[in-house]
XYZ file of N, CA, C and O in Angstrom:
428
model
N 5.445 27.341 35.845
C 4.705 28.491 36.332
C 3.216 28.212 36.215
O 2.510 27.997 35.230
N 2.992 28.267 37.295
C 0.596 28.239 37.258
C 0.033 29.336 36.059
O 0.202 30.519 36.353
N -0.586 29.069 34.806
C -0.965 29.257 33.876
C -2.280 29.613 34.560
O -3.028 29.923 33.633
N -2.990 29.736 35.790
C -4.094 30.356 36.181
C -3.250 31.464 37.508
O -3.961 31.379 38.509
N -2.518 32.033 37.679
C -2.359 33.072 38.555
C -3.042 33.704 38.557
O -3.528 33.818 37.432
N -3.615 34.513 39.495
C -4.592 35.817 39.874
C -3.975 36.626 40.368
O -3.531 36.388 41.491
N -3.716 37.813 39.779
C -2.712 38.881 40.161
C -2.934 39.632 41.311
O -2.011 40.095 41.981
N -4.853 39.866 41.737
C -4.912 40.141 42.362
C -4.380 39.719 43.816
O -3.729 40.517 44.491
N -4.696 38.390 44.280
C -4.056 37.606 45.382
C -2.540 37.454 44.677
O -2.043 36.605 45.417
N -2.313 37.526 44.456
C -0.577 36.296 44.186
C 0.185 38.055 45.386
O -0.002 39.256 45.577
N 1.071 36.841 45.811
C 2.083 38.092 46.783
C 2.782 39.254 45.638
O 3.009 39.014 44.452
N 2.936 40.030 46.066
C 3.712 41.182 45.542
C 4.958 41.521 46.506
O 4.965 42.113 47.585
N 5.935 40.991 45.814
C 7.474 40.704 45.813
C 8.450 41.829 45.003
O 9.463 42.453 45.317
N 7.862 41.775 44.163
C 9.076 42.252 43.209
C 8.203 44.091 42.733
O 7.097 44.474 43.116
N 9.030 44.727 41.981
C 8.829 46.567 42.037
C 8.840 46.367 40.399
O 9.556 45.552 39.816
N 7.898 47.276 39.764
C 7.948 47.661 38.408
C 7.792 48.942 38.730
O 6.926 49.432 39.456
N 9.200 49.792 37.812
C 9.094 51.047 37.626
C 9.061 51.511 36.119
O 9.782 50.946 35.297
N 8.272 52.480 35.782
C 8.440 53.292 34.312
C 8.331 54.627 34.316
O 7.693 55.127 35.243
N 8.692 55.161 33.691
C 8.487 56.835 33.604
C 7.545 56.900 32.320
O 7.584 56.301 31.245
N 6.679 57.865 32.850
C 5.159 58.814 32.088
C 5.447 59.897 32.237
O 5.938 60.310 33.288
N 5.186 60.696 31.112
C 4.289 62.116 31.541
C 3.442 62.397 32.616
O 2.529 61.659 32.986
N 3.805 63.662 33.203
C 3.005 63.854 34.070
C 1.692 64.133 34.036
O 0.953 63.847 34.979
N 1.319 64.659 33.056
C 0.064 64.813 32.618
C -0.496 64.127 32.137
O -1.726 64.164 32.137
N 0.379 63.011 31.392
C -0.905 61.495 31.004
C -0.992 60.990 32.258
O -2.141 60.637 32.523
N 0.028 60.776 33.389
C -0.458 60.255 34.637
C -1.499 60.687 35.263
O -2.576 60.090 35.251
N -1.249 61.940 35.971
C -2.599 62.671 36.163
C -4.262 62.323 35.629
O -5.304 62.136 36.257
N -3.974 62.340 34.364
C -5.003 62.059 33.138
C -5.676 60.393 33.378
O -6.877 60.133 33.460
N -4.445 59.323 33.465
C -5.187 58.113 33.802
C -5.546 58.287 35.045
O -6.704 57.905 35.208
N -4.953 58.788 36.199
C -4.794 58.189 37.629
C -6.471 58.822 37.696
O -7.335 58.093 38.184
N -6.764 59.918 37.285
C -8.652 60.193 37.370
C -9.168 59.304 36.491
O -10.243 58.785 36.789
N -8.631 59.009 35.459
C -9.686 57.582 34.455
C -9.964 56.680 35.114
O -11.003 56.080 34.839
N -9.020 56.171 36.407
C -9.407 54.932 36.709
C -9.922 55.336 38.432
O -10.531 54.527 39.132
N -9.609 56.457 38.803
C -10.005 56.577 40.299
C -11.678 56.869 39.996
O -12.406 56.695 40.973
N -12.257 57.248 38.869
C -13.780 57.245 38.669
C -14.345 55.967 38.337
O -15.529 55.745 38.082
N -13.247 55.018 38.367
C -13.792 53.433 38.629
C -13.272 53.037 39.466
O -13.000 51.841 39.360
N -12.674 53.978 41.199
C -12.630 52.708 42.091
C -11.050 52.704 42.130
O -10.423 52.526 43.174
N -10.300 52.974 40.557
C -8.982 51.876 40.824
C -7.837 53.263 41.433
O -8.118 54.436 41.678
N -6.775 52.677 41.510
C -5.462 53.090 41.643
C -4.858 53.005 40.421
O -5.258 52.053 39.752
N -3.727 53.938 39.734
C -3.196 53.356 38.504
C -3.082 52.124 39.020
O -3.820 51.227 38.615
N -2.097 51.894 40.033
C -1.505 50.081 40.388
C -2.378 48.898 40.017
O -2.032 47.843 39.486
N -4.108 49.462 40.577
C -4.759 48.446 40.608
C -5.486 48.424 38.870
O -6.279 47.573 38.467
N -4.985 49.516 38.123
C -5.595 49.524 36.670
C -4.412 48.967 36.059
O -4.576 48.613 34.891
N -2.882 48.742 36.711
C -2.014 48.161 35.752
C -2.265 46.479 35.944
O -2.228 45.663 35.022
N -2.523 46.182 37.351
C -2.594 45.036 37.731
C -4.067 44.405 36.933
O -4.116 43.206 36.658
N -5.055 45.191 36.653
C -6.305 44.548 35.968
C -5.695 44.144 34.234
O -5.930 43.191 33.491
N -4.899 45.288 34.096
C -4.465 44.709 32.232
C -3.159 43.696 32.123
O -2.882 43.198 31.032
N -2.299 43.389 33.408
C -1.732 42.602 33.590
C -2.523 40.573 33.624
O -2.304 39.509 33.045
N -3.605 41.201 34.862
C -4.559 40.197 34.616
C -5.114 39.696 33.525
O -5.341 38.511 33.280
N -5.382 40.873 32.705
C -6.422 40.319 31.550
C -5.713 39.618 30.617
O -6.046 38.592 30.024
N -4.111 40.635 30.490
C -3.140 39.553 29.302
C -2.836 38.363 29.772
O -2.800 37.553 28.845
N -2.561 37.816 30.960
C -2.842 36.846 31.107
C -3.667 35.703 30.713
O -3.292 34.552 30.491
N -5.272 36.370 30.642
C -6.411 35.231 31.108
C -5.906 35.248 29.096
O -5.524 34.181 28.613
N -5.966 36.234 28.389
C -6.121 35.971 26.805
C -4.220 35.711 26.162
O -3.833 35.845 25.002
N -3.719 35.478 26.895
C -2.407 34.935 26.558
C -1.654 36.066 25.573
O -0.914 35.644 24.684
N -1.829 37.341 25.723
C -1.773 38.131 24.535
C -2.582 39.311 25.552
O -3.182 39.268 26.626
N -2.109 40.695 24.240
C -2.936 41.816 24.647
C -4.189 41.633 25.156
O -4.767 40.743 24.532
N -4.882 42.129 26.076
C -6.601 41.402 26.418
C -6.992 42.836 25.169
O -7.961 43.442 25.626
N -6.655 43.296 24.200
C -7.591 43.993 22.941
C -6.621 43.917 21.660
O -5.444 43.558 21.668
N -7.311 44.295 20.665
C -6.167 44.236 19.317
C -6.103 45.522 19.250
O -7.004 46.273 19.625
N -4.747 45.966 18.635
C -4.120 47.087 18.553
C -4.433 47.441 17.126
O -3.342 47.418 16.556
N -5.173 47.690 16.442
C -5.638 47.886 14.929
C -6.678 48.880 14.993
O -7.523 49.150 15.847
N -6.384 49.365 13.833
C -7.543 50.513 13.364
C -9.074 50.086 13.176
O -10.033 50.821 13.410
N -9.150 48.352 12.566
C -9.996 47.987 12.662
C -10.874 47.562 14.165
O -12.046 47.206 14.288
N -10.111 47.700 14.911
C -10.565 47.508 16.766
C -11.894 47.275 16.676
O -12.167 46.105 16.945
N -12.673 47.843 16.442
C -13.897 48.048 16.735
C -15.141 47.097 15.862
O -16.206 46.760 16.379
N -14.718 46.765 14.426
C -15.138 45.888 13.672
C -14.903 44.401 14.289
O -15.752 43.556 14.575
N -13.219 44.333 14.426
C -13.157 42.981 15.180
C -14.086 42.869 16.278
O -14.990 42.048 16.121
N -14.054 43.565 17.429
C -14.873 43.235 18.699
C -16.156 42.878 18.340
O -16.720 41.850 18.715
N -16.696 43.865 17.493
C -18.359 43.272 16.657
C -18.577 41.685 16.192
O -19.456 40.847 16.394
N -17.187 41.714 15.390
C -17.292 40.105 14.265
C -17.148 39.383 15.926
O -18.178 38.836 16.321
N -16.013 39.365 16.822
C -15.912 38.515 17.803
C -17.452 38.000 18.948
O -17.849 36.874 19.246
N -18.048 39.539 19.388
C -18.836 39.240 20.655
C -20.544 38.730 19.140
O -21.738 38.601 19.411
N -19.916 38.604 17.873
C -21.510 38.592 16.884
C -21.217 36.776 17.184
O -22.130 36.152 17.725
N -20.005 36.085 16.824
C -19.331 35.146 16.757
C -19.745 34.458 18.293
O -20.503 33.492 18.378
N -19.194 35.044 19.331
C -19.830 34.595 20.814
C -21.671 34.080 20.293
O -22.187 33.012 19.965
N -22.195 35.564 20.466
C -23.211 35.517 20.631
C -24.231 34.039 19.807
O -25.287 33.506 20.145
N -23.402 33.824 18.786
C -23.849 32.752 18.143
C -23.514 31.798 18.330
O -24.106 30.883 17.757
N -22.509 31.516 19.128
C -22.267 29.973 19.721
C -23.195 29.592 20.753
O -23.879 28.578 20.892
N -23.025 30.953 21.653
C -23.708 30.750 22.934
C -25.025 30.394 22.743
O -25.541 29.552 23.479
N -25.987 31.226 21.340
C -27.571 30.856 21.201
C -27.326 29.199 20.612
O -28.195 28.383 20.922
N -26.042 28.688 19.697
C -26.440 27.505 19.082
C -26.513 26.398 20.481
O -27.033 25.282 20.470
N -25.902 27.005 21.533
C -25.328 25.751 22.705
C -27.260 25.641 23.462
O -27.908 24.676 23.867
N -27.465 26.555 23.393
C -28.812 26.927 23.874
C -29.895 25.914 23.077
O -30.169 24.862 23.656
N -30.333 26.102 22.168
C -31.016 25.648 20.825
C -30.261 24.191 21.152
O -31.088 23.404 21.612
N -29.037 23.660 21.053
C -28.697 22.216 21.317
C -28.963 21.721 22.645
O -28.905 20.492 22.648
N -29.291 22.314 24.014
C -29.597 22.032 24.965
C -30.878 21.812 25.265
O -31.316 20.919 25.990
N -31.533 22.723 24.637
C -33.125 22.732 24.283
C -33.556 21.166 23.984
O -34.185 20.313 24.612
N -32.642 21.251 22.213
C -33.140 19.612 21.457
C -32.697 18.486 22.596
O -33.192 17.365 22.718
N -31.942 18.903 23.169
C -31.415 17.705 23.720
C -32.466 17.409 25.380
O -33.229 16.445 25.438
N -32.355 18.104 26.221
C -32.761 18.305 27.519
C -34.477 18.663 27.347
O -35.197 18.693 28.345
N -34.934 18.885 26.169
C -36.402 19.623 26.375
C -36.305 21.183 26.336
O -35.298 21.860 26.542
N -37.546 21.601 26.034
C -37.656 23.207 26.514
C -39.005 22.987 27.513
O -39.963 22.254 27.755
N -38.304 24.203 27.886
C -38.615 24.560 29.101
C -40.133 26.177 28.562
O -40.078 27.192 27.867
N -41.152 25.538 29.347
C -41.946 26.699 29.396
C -41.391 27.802 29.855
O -40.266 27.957 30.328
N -42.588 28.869 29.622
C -41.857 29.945 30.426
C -42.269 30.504 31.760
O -41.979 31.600 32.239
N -42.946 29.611 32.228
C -43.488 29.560 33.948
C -42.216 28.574 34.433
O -41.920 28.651 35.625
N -41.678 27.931 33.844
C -40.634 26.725 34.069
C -39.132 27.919 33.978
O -38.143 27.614 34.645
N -39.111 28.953 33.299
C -37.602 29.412 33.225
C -37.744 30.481 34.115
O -36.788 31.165 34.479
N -39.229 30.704 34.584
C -39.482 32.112 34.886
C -38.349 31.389 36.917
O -37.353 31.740 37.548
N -39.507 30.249 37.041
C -39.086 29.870 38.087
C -37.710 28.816 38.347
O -37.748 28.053 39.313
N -36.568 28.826 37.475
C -35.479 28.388 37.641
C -34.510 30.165 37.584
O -33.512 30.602 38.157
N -35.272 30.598 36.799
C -34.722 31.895 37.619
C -35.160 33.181 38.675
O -34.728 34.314 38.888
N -36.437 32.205 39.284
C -36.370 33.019 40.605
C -37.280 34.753 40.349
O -37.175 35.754 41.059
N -38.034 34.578 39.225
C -38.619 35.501 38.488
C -40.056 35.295 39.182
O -40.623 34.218 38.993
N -40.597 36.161 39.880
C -42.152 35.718 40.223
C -42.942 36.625 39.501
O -42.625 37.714 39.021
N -44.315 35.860 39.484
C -45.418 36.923 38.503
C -45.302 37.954 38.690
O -44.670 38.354 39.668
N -45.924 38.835 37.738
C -45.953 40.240 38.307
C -47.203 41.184 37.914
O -47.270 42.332 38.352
């Protein structure tokens, strides 16, 4: 099986049915139509996401919210060390030099 499927494109073949409350339905089907989605297309986005993270795409814990902190604090510090090692390695870059690799003009 392709370990990169995209749920969005891949054909839709096969039927998933479940029974909800009607009133939690109701309740999501406006949570996600004020972003655009369809339930379908809000089941198909958390279908996607468990995918891309091989697992729930969130943790189911009381602590939820601590983890996401320790995780995106954890990101955030790889991403500045890769930075800081690209720097030592490649040079730094002024900031008339980053302004204009990103397309930033005076102002």
């Amino acid at each position: 099986m392709d370990s990169n499927i995209n749920v969005l494109n891949a054909p839709k073949t096969a039927t998933f049915q479940m029974r909800i409350n009607p009133e939690v339905k109701r309740r999501a089907e406006a949570v996600y139509a004020s972003q655009g989605l369809s339930l379908t297309d809000a089941i198909n986005v958390f279908i996607q996401q468990s995918l891309n993270e091989n697992g729930l795409p969130f943790l189911v814990s009381p602590e939820n919210a601590e983890f996401m902190k320790a995780k995106a604090m954890r990101r955030l510090l790889e991403e500045t060390q890769k930075g800081w090692d690209s720097a030592e390695k490649d040079g730094w870059l002024t900031l008339e030099e980053a302004e204009g690799q990103l397309g930033i003009a005076d102002a």
